[in-house]
Amino acid sequence: MTSDSPPAAAHGGAIRVPVPLGERAYDILIGRGLLAEAGALIASLGARRSVIVSDETVASLYADRLIASLAERGVGSTMIMVPPGEASKSYESLAHVCDAVLAARIERGDLVIALGGGVVGDLAGFAAAIVRRGVRLVQIPTTLLAQVDSSVGGKTGINSRHGKNLVGAFHQPSLVIADTSALDTLAPRELKAGYAEVVKYGLIDDAAFFAWCEDNWFGVLSGGEERDFAVARSCEAKAAAVARDEREDGDRALLNLGHTFAHALERAAGYDAARLVHGEAVAVGLALAFRFSERLGLCPRQDANRVEDHLNEVGLPTRLQDVPGGCGSAEWLLDAMAQDKKVKDGALTFILARGIGQSFIARAVPTDTVRKFLVGEFYAPR
Ligand SMILES: NC(=O)c1ccc[n+]([C@@H]2O[C@H](COP(=O)([O-])OP(=O)(O)OC[C@H]3O[C@@H](n4cnc5c(N)ncnc54)[C@H](O)[C@@H]3O)[C@@H](O)[C@H]2O)c1
């Protein structure tokens, strides 16, 4: 992916980003107002029946439009609702969704539709992966985070008391429909949080896209053409990483830039959205990953500063002190990181960077090095 090439191919007014995965290949369609076309797009997959999994907030805004669009094309639908928020990625909600899918007599030719943010996508996706040993899934992501990240790539799952996303499955969707106008109703805080994942793609391997973000972030948040471009560019980056390494045996792990820190911070904040949402944790995690890389002598200070300045300009947190209510101690965070699934043989794996757009996987980072860095971060002046 480079930022000087035009966005992905057009498809009936929408941008189409293919995810080339052989017999599991699918398209991501991106554009304003696409929800009205969802019925036609889903009917073309040959489904006659569907269940729509959504949270109460999203359903009140978009379910009627989706149900009507499906009905127009003769696709039946049953609604399954969960409460909004991370707490719905639980065993209880999973059982509720699986039972409701079975009660709706959804069979292997039918479809589960995830209408919502990453929480709904991960939960409904996991249910689709395991009910009747797998039914087809369509993702209709309605947050920026879900449009640029969680709806693409097939990772699904729920949280355990041992940590986030520890119980799950790979289950690729058959189609992703990203209606960028749905983001108009998203709370500004959630929009900004999702933007952290957009920035991440530039930081991983596309310095030109990061520079584009520095110049165009306001358009992305306010819903101009820049938004569709940023979603498409991000999806292209994610699709390419997933196509190279579907099950994260290799460099798909680069997509976890900032996430080892982020997951520990979310845990420290008790998964309490009032304190910290996932994308905000990612913003702090990205800034930490670059400062850690700088501290290790890998990354120029000016690049670490640029990352922090950009995230701050957008209004995203970048420091441990920015987490409302605090986030424990260095020892506590280290312990939380050790619980994270990105730990192999007791050694910590981090995604570090030699500069903006030059990230790499660093295995076996000594815990003591991380401890010293975190202690410094707790006491660092802003
Ligand atoms: N599977 C993956 O690859 C992957 C990648 C990144 C993150 N995730 C997961 O995604 C989850 C976070 O997702 P999220 O940030 O989308 O949060 P979310 O799903 O909780 O949505 C955030 C809030 O926005 C509301 N909302 C959603 N769409 C809306 C709209 N269009 N208008 C108004 N309100 C709307 C929701 O009701 C919710 O209250 C985390 O659980 C994280 O672990 C998964």
CSV table of C-alpha atoms and ligand atoms in Angstrom, one decimal:
chain,number,residue,atom,x,y,z
A,1,MET,CA,0.0,0.0,0.0
A,2,THR,CA,1.3,3.5,-0.8
A,3,SER,CA,-0.5,6.8,-0.3
A,4,ASP,CA,0.4,8.2,-3.7
A,5,SER,CA,-1.6,5.6,-5.6
A,6,PRO,CA,-5.4,6.2,-6.1
A,7,PRO,CA,-7.8,4.4,-3.7
A,8,ALA,CA,-9.2,0.9,-4.6
A,9,ALA,CA,-11.3,0.2,-7.7
A,10,ALA,CA,-14.8,1.7,-7.8
A,11,HIS,CA,-17.9,-0.6,-7.6
A,12,GLY,CA,-21.3,0.9,-8.3
A,13,GLY,CA,-20.3,4.2,-6.6
A,14,ALA,CA,-18.6,2.4,-3.7
A,15,ILE,CA,-15.0,1.7,-3.2
A,16,ARG,CA,-14.2,-2.0,-3.4
A,17,VAL,CA,-11.3,-3.5,-1.5
A,18,PRO,CA,-10.8,-7.2,-2.2
A,19,VAL,CA,-9.4,-9.5,0.4
A,20,PRO,CA,-7.7,-12.2,-1.6
A,21,LEU,CA,-7.9,-15.4,0.5
A,22,GLY,CA,-8.6,-18.1,-2.1
A,23,GLU,CA,-11.9,-19.8,-1.4
A,24,ARG,CA,-12.4,-17.5,1.6
A,25,ALA,CA,-11.9,-14.4,-0.5
A,26,TYR,CA,-14.4,-11.5,0.0
A,27,ASP,CA,-14.9,-7.9,-0.7
A,28,ILE,CA,-15.0,-4.8,1.5
A,29,LEU,CA,-17.4,-2.2,0.1
A,30,ILE,CA,-17.0,1.3,1.3
A,31,GLY,CA,-19.2,4.4,0.7
A,32,ARG,CA,-21.8,6.8,2.0
A,33,GLY,CA,-25.4,5.4,2.1
A,34,LEU,CA,-24.4,1.8,1.4
A,35,LEU,CA,-26.8,0.4,4.0
A,36,ALA,CA,-29.7,1.0,1.6
A,37,GLU,CA,-28.0,-1.4,-0.8
A,38,ALA,CA,-27.3,-4.0,1.8
A,39,GLY,CA,-30.4,-6.1,0.8
A,40,ALA,CA,-29.3,-6.4,-2.8
A,41,LEU,CA,-25.7,-7.1,-1.9
A,42,ILE,CA,-26.7,-9.8,0.6
A,43,ALA,CA,-29.3,-11.3,-1.7
A,44,SER,CA,-26.5,-11.7,-4.3
A,45,LEU,CA,-24.8,-14.0,-1.8
A,46,GLY,CA,-27.7,-16.4,-2.2
A,47,ALA,CA,-29.1,-16.1,1.3
A,48,ARG,CA,-32.8,-16.3,2.0
A,49,ARG,CA,-32.7,-15.9,5.7
A,50,SER,CA,-30.6,-14.0,8.2
A,51,VAL,CA,-30.3,-13.0,11.8
A,52,ILE,CA,-29.1,-9.5,12.5
A,53,VAL,CA,-27.0,-9.2,15.7
A,54,SER,CA,-26.8,-5.6,17.0
A,55,ASP,CA,-26.6,-3.6,20.1
A,56,GLU,CA,-29.5,-1.5,21.3
A,57,THR,CA,-28.0,1.8,20.4
A,58,VAL,CA,-27.0,0.8,16.8
A,59,ALA,CA,-30.3,-1.1,16.3
A,60,SER,CA,-32.4,2.0,17.2
A,61,LEU,CA,-30.6,4.0,14.5
A,62,TYR,CA,-30.0,1.5,11.7
A,63,ALA,CA,-31.9,-1.8,12.1
A,64,ASP,CA,-35.2,-0.6,10.4
A,65,ARG,CA,-33.2,0.6,7.3
A,66,LEU,CA,-31.4,-2.8,7.1
A,67,ILE,CA,-34.5,-4.9,7.6
A,68,ALA,CA,-36.4,-3.0,5.0
A,69,SER,CA,-33.5,-3.3,2.5
A,70,LEU,CA,-33.4,-7.1,3.1
A,71,ALA,CA,-37.1,-7.5,2.8
A,72,GLU,CA,-37.1,-5.6,-0.5
A,73,ARG,CA,-34.9,-8.4,-1.9
A,74,GLY,CA,-36.8,-11.2,-0.2
A,75,VAL,CA,-34.3,-11.9,2.5
A,76,GLY,CA,-36.0,-12.7,5.9
A,77,SER,CA,-34.4,-11.4,9.1
A,78,THR,CA,-34.7,-11.9,12.8
A,79,MET,CA,-33.2,-9.4,15.3
A,80,ILE,CA,-30.9,-10.4,18.2
A,81,MET,CA,-30.0,-7.6,20.5
A,82,VAL,CA,-27.3,-7.3,23.1
A,83,PRO,CA,-26.5,-4.3,25.4
A,84,PRO,CA,-24.0,-1.8,24.1
A,85,GLY,CA,-20.4,-2.1,25.4
A,86,GLU,CA,-17.5,-4.4,26.0
A,87,ALA,CA,-19.3,-6.4,28.7
A,88,SER,CA,-21.3,-8.0,25.8
A,89,LYS,CA,-18.2,-9.9,24.7
A,90,SER,CA,-19.0,-12.5,27.4
A,91,TYR,CA,-19.9,-16.2,27.7
A,92,GLU,CA,-23.4,-15.1,28.6
A,93,SER,CA,-23.9,-13.0,25.5
A,94,LEU,CA,-22.4,-15.7,23.3
A,95,ALA,CA,-24.8,-18.2,24.7
A,96,HIS,CA,-27.7,-15.8,24.1
A,97,VAL,CA,-26.7,-15.1,20.5
A,98,CYS,CA,-26.0,-18.8,19.7
A,99,ASP,CA,-29.3,-19.9,21.1
A,100,ALA,CA,-31.2,-17.1,19.3
A,101,VAL,CA,-29.5,-18.0,16.0
A,102,LEU,CA,-30.6,-21.6,16.4
A,103,ALA,CA,-34.1,-20.6,17.4
A,104,ALA,CA,-34.3,-18.6,14.2
A,105,ARG,CA,-33.5,-21.9,12.3
A,106,ILE,CA,-30.5,-20.4,10.6
A,107,GLU,CA,-28.8,-23.0,8.6
A,108,ARG,CA,-25.5,-23.2,6.8
A,109,GLY,CA,-26.7,-21.5,3.6
A,110,ASP,CA,-28.2,-18.6,5.7
A,111,LEU,CA,-26.4,-15.6,7.2
A,112,VAL,CA,-25.5,-13.9,10.4
A,113,ILE,CA,-25.2,-10.2,10.0
A,114,ALA,CA,-23.2,-8.2,12.5
A,115,LEU,CA,-24.6,-4.6,12.6
A,116,GLY,CA,-22.5,-2.5,14.9
A,117,GLY,CA,-19.1,-1.8,16.3
A,118,GLY,CA,-16.2,-4.1,17.1
A,119,VAL,CA,-18.0,-5.6,20.1
A,120,VAL,CA,-21.0,-6.8,18.0
A,121,GLY,CA,-18.7,-7.8,15.2
A,122,ASP,CA,-16.5,-9.9,17.4
A,123,LEU,CA,-19.4,-11.5,19.3
A,124,ALA,CA,-21.6,-12.2,16.3
A,125,GLY,CA,-18.6,-13.4,14.3
A,126,PHE,CA,-17.7,-15.9,17.0
A,127,ALA,CA,-21.3,-17.1,17.2
A,128,ALA,CA,-21.3,-17.5,13.4
A,129,ALA,CA,-18.0,-19.5,13.6
A,130,ILE,CA,-19.4,-22.0,16.1
A,131,VAL,CA,-23.1,-22.4,15.5
A,132,ARG,CA,-23.7,-25.5,13.4
A,133,ARG,CA,-19.8,-25.6,13.0
A,134,GLY,CA,-19.9,-22.4,11.0
A,135,VAL,CA,-22.5,-20.3,9.2
A,136,ARG,CA,-21.8,-17.4,6.8
A,137,LEU,CA,-21.2,-13.9,8.2
A,138,VAL,CA,-21.7,-10.4,6.8
A,139,GLN,CA,-20.1,-7.6,8.7
A,140,ILE,CA,-21.8,-4.2,8.6
A,141,PRO,CA,-19.4,-2.1,10.8
A,142,THR,CA,-20.8,1.1,12.2
A,143,THR,CA,-17.8,2.5,14.1
A,144,LEU,CA,-14.7,3.9,12.5
A,145,LEU,CA,-12.7,1.3,14.5
A,146,ALA,CA,-14.8,-1.5,13.1
A,147,GLN,CA,-14.7,-0.2,9.5
A,148,VAL,CA,-10.9,0.1,9.4
A,149,ASP,CA,-10.0,-2.8,11.6
A,150,SER,CA,-12.2,-5.3,13.4
A,151,SER,CA,-14.6,-6.2,10.7
A,152,VAL,CA,-11.8,-7.3,8.3
A,153,GLY,CA,-9.6,-10.3,8.8
A,154,GLY,CA,-11.7,-12.9,10.5
A,155,LYS,CA,-10.7,-12.5,14.1
A,156,THR,CA,-13.7,-13.1,16.3
A,157,GLY,CA,-14.1,-13.7,20.0
A,158,ILE,CA,-15.0,-12.8,23.5
A,159,ASN,CA,-13.2,-11.8,26.7
A,160,SER,CA,-12.4,-14.1,29.6
A,161,ARG,CA,-11.6,-13.1,33.1
A,162,HIS,CA,-8.0,-13.9,32.1
A,163,GLY,CA,-7.9,-11.2,29.5
A,164,LYS,CA,-9.3,-9.7,26.3
A,165,ASN,CA,-10.1,-11.8,23.2
A,166,LEU,CA,-8.7,-14.9,24.8
A,167,VAL,CA,-11.6,-17.1,23.6
A,168,GLY,CA,-12.3,-17.0,19.9
A,169,ALA,CA,-11.9,-18.3,16.4
A,170,PHE,CA,-10.9,-17.2,12.9
A,171,HIS,CA,-14.0,-16.9,10.8
A,172,GLN,CA,-13.8,-14.7,7.7
A,173,PRO,CA,-16.9,-12.8,6.6
A,174,SER,CA,-18.4,-13.4,3.2
A,175,LEU,CA,-18.8,-9.6,2.7
A,176,VAL,CA,-18.1,-6.4,4.6
A,177,ILE,CA,-20.3,-3.4,4.0
A,178,ALA,CA,-18.9,-0.1,5.4
A,179,ASP,CA,-21.4,2.7,5.2
A,180,THR,CA,-19.3,5.7,6.1
A,181,SER,CA,-22.4,7.9,6.6
A,182,ALA,CA,-23.2,5.7,9.7
A,183,LEU,CA,-20.2,7.3,11.4
A,184,ASP,CA,-22.1,10.7,11.4
A,185,THR,CA,-24.1,9.5,14.5
A,186,LEU,CA,-21.1,8.2,16.3
A,187,ALA,CA,-20.0,10.0,19.4
A,188,PRO,CA,-16.9,12.2,18.7
A,189,ARG,CA,-15.0,10.3,21.3
A,190,GLU,CA,-15.6,7.0,19.6
A,191,LEU,CA,-14.8,8.5,16.2
A,192,LYS,CA,-11.4,9.8,17.5
A,193,ALA,CA,-10.7,6.4,19.2
A,194,GLY,CA,-11.2,4.6,15.8
A,195,TYR,CA,-8.9,7.2,14.2
A,196,ALA,CA,-6.0,5.8,16.3
A,197,GLU,CA,-6.3,2.6,14.3
A,198,VAL,CA,-6.2,4.6,11.0
A,199,VAL,CA,-3.0,6.3,12.1
A,200,LYS,CA,-1.6,2.9,13.1
A,201,TYR,CA,-1.5,1.8,9.4
A,202,GLY,CA,0.7,4.7,8.5
A,203,LEU,CA,3.0,4.0,11.5
A,204,ILE,CA,3.4,0.4,10.6
A,205,ASP,CA,4.7,0.7,7.0
A,206,ASP,CA,3.5,3.8,5.2
A,207,ALA,CA,5.1,7.0,6.2
A,208,ALA,CA,3.4,8.8,3.4
A,209,PHE,CA,0.0,7.8,4.7
A,210,PHE,CA,0.9,9.0,8.2
A,211,ALA,CA,1.9,12.4,6.6
A,212,TRP,CA,-1.4,12.4,4.8
A,213,CYS,CA,-3.2,11.8,8.1
A,214,GLU,CA,-1.3,14.8,9.7
A,215,ASP,CA,-2.7,17.0,6.9
A,216,ASN,CA,-6.2,15.5,6.5
A,217,TRP,CA,-7.3,14.2,9.9
A,218,PHE,CA,-10.0,16.9,10.2
A,219,GLY,CA,-11.7,15.8,7.0
A,220,VAL,CA,-11.6,12.1,8.1
A,221,LEU,CA,-13.4,13.0,11.4
A,222,SER,CA,-15.8,15.5,9.8
A,223,GLY,CA,-16.9,13.1,7.1
A,224,GLY,CA,-15.5,14.6,3.9
A,225,GLU,CA,-14.1,12.5,1.0
A,226,GLU,CA,-11.1,12.1,3.2
A,227,ARG,CA,-13.1,9.8,5.4
A,228,ASP,CA,-13.8,7.3,2.6
A,229,PHE,CA,-10.2,7.5,1.4
A,230,ALA,CA,-8.9,6.8,4.9
A,231,VAL,CA,-11.2,3.9,5.4
A,232,ALA,CA,-10.3,2.4,2.0
A,233,ARG,CA,-6.6,2.9,2.6
A,234,SER,CA,-6.8,1.3,6.0
A,235,CYS,CA,-8.8,-1.6,4.7
A,236,GLU,CA,-6.2,-2.1,1.8
A,237,ALA,CA,-3.5,-2.3,4.4
A,238,LYS,CA,-5.3,-4.7,6.6
A,239,ALA,CA,-6.4,-6.9,3.6
A,240,ALA,CA,-2.8,-7.1,2.4
A,241,ALA,CA,-1.6,-8.1,5.9
A,242,VAL,CA,-4.3,-10.7,6.2
A,243,ALA,CA,-3.7,-12.1,2.7
A,244,ARG,CA,0.0,-12.6,3.5
A,245,ASP,CA,-0.6,-14.2,6.9
A,246,GLU,CA,-4.3,-15.1,7.5
A,247,ARG,CA,-3.7,-16.8,10.9
A,248,GLU,CA,-1.1,-14.5,12.4
A,249,ASP,CA,1.8,-16.9,12.2
A,250,GLY,CA,4.1,-14.2,10.9
A,251,ASP,CA,4.0,-10.5,10.0
A,252,ARG,CA,0.2,-10.0,10.5
A,253,ALA,CA,1.4,-9.4,14.1
A,254,LEU,CA,2.6,-6.0,12.9
A,255,LEU,CA,-1.1,-5.0,13.1
A,256,ASN,CA,-0.7,-5.3,16.9
A,257,LEU,CA,1.5,-2.2,17.0
A,258,GLY,CA,0.7,-0.5,20.3
A,259,HIS,CA,-1.7,-3.3,21.3
A,260,THR,CA,0.4,-5.1,23.9
A,261,PHE,CA,0.4,-1.9,25.9
A,262,ALA,CA,-3.2,-1.1,25.0
A,263,HIS,CA,-4.6,-4.4,26.2
A,264,ALA,CA,-2.8,-4.0,29.6
A,265,LEU,CA,-4.2,-0.5,29.9
A,266,GLU,CA,-7.7,-1.6,29.1
A,267,ARG,CA,-7.4,-4.2,31.8
A,268,ALA,CA,-6.0,-1.7,34.3
A,269,ALA,CA,-9.1,0.5,33.5
A,270,GLY,CA,-11.3,-2.5,34.2
A,271,TYR,CA,-12.7,-2.4,30.6
A,272,ASP,CA,-14.7,0.6,31.8
A,273,ALA,CA,-15.6,2.7,28.7
A,274,ALA,CA,-16.2,5.7,30.9
A,275,ARG,CA,-12.4,5.6,31.6
A,276,LEU,CA,-10.9,4.2,28.4
A,277,VAL,CA,-12.2,2.8,25.2
A,278,HIS,CA,-10.2,0.4,23.0
A,279,GLY,CA,-9.1,3.0,20.5
A,280,GLU,CA,-7.9,5.4,23.2
A,281,ALA,CA,-5.9,2.6,24.7
A,282,VAL,CA,-4.4,2.0,21.3
A,283,ALA,CA,-3.5,5.7,21.0
A,284,VAL,CA,-1.6,5.5,24.3
A,285,GLY,CA,-0.1,2.2,23.1
A,286,LEU,CA,1.2,3.7,19.9
A,287,ALA,CA,2.8,6.6,21.6
A,288,LEU,CA,4.4,4.2,24.2
A,289,ALA,CA,5.6,1.9,21.4
A,290,PHE,CA,7.4,4.8,19.7
A,291,ARG,CA,8.8,6.2,23.0
A,292,PHE,CA,10.0,2.7,24.0
A,293,SER,CA,11.6,2.3,20.6
A,294,GLU,CA,13.3,5.7,21.1
A,295,ARG,CA,14.5,4.7,24.6
A,296,LEU,CA,16.0,1.6,23.1
A,297,GLY,CA,17.9,3.7,20.6
A,298,LEU,CA,16.0,2.3,17.7
A,299,CYS,CA,13.9,5.3,16.6
A,300,PRO,CA,14.7,9.0,16.2
A,301,ARG,CA,13.3,11.2,19.0
A,302,GLN,CA,11.7,13.4,16.4
A,303,ASP,CA,9.6,10.5,15.0
A,304,ALA,CA,8.4,9.6,18.5
A,305,ASN,CA,7.5,13.2,19.1
A,306,ARG,CA,5.7,13.5,15.8
A,307,VAL,CA,3.5,10.5,16.7
A,308,GLU,CA,2.6,12.0,20.1
A,309,ASP,CA,2.0,15.5,18.6
A,310,HIS,CA,-0.4,14.1,16.0
A,311,LEU,CA,-2.4,12.0,18.4
A,312,ASN,CA,-2.6,14.9,20.8
A,313,GLU,CA,-3.7,17.3,18.1
A,314,VAL,CA,-6.6,15.1,17.3
A,315,GLY,CA,-7.4,15.0,21.0
A,316,LEU,CA,-6.3,11.4,21.8
A,317,PRO,CA,-4.4,10.4,25.0
A,318,THR,CA,-0.7,9.5,24.7
A,319,ARG,CA,0.5,9.0,28.3
A,320,LEU,CA,-0.1,6.7,31.2
A,321,GLN,CA,-1.2,9.8,33.2
A,322,ASP,CA,-3.9,10.4,30.6
A,323,VAL,CA,-5.8,7.3,31.7
A,324,PRO,CA,-8.6,8.6,34.1
A,325,GLY,CA,-8.3,6.9,37.5
A,326,GLY,CA,-4.7,5.8,36.8
A,327,CYS,CA,-3.5,2.4,35.5
A,328,GLY,CA,-1.8,0.7,38.5
A,329,SER,CA,1.9,0.4,38.6
A,330,ALA,CA,4.7,-0.8,36.2
A,331,GLU,CA,4.6,-4.2,37.9
A,332,TRP,CA,0.9,-4.4,37.5
A,333,LEU,CA,1.0,-3.5,33.8
A,334,LEU,CA,3.9,-6.0,33.2
A,335,ASP,CA,1.8,-8.7,34.8
A,336,ALA,CA,-1.2,-7.8,32.6
A,337,MET,CA,1.1,-8.0,29.5
A,338,ALA,CA,2.3,-11.4,30.6
A,339,GLN,CA,-1.3,-12.6,30.4
A,340,ASP,CA,-1.7,-11.3,26.9
A,341,LYS,CA,-1.8,-13.9,24.2
A,342,LYS,CA,1.2,-12.3,22.4
A,343,VAL,CA,3.5,-13.9,25.0
A,344,LYS,CA,5.5,-16.9,23.8
A,345,ASP,CA,7.6,-19.0,26.3
A,346,GLY,CA,7.4,-16.3,28.9
A,347,ALA,CA,9.1,-13.7,26.7
A,348,LEU,CA,7.4,-10.5,25.8
A,349,THR,CA,6.8,-9.8,22.1
A,350,PHE,CA,6.5,-6.1,21.1
A,351,ILE,CA,6.0,-4.4,17.8
A,352,LEU,CA,8.7,-1.7,17.8
A,353,ALA,CA,9.8,0.9,15.2
A,354,ARG,CA,12.9,2.2,13.6
A,355,GLY,CA,10.9,5.2,12.6
A,356,ILE,CA,7.5,6.2,11.3
A,357,GLY,CA,6.4,3.5,8.8
A,358,GLN,CA,9.3,1.2,9.8
A,359,SER,CA,7.8,-1.2,12.4
A,360,PHE,CA,9.1,-4.7,13.1
A,361,ILE,CA,8.4,-7.6,15.4
A,362,ALA,CA,10.7,-7.7,18.4
A,363,ARG,CA,10.6,-11.1,20.1
A,364,ALA,CA,12.0,-11.9,23.6
A,365,VAL,CA,12.2,-8.3,24.9
A,366,PRO,CA,13.6,-8.7,28.4
A,367,THR,CA,10.9,-8.0,31.1
A,368,ASP,CA,13.4,-5.8,33.0
A,369,THR,CA,13.9,-3.5,30.0
A,370,VAL,CA,10.1,-3.1,29.8
A,371,ARG,CA,9.8,-2.5,33.6
A,372,LYS,CA,12.4,0.3,33.6
A,373,PHE,CA,10.7,1.9,30.6
A,374,LEU,CA,7.3,1.8,32.3
A,375,VAL,CA,8.6,3.1,35.7
A,376,GLY,CA,10.1,6.0,33.7
A,377,GLU,CA,6.7,6.6,32.0
A,378,PHE,CA,4.8,6.7,35.3
A,379,TYR,CA,7.1,9.5,36.5
A,380,ALA,CA,7.8,11.3,33.2
A,381,PRO,CA,6.7,14.9,33.1
A,382,ARG,CA,4.4,15.8,30.2
B,1,LIG,N1,-11.5,-8.6,15.6
B,1,LIG,C1,-10.6,-7.8,15.5
B,1,LIG,O1,-9.7,-7.9,14.6
B,1,LIG,C2,-10.6,-6.5,16.3
B,1,LIG,C3,-9.7,-5.5,16.0
B,1,LIG,C4,-9.7,-4.3,16.8
B,1,LIG,C5,-10.7,-4.2,17.9
B,1,LIG,N2,-11.5,-5.3,18.1
B,1,LIG,C6,-12.5,-5.2,19.2
B,1,LIG,O2,-13.4,-4.2,18.9
B,1,LIG,C7,-14.0,-3.7,20.1
B,1,LIG,C8,-14.2,-2.2,20.1
B,1,LIG,O3,-15.0,-1.9,19.0
B,1,LIG,P1,-15.6,-0.4,18.9
B,1,LIG,O4,-14.6,0.6,19.2
B,1,LIG,O5,-16.3,-0.4,17.6
B,1,LIG,O6,-16.7,-0.4,20.1
B,1,LIG,P2,-18.2,-0.8,20.3
B,1,LIG,O7,-18.6,-1.9,19.4
B,1,LIG,O8,-18.4,-0.9,21.8
B,1,LIG,O9,-18.9,0.6,19.9
B,1,LIG,C9,-18.7,1.8,20.6
B,1,LIG,C10,-20.0,2.4,21.0
B,1,LIG,O10,-20.5,3.1,19.9
B,1,LIG,C11,-21.9,2.8,19.7
B,1,LIG,N3,-22.1,2.8,18.2
B,1,LIG,C12,-21.7,2.0,17.3
B,1,LIG,N4,-22.0,2.4,16.1
B,1,LIG,C13,-22.6,3.6,16.2
B,1,LIG,C14,-23.2,4.5,15.3
B,1,LIG,N5,-23.0,4.4,14.0
B,1,LIG,N6,-23.8,5.6,15.8
B,1,LIG,C15,-23.9,5.8,17.2
B,1,LIG,N7,-23.4,4.9,18.1
B,1,LIG,C16,-22.8,3.8,17.6
B,1,LIG,C17,-22.1,1.4,20.3
B,1,LIG,O11,-23.4,1.2,20.7
B,1,LIG,C18,-21.1,1.5,21.5
B,1,LIG,O12,-21.8,2.1,22.6
B,1,LIG,C19,-13.1,-4.3,21.2
B,1,LIG,O13,-13.8,-5.3,21.9
B,1,LIG,C20,-11.9,-4.8,20.5
B,1,LIG,O14,-11.3,-5.8,21.2
B,1,LIG,C21,-11.4,-6.4,17.4
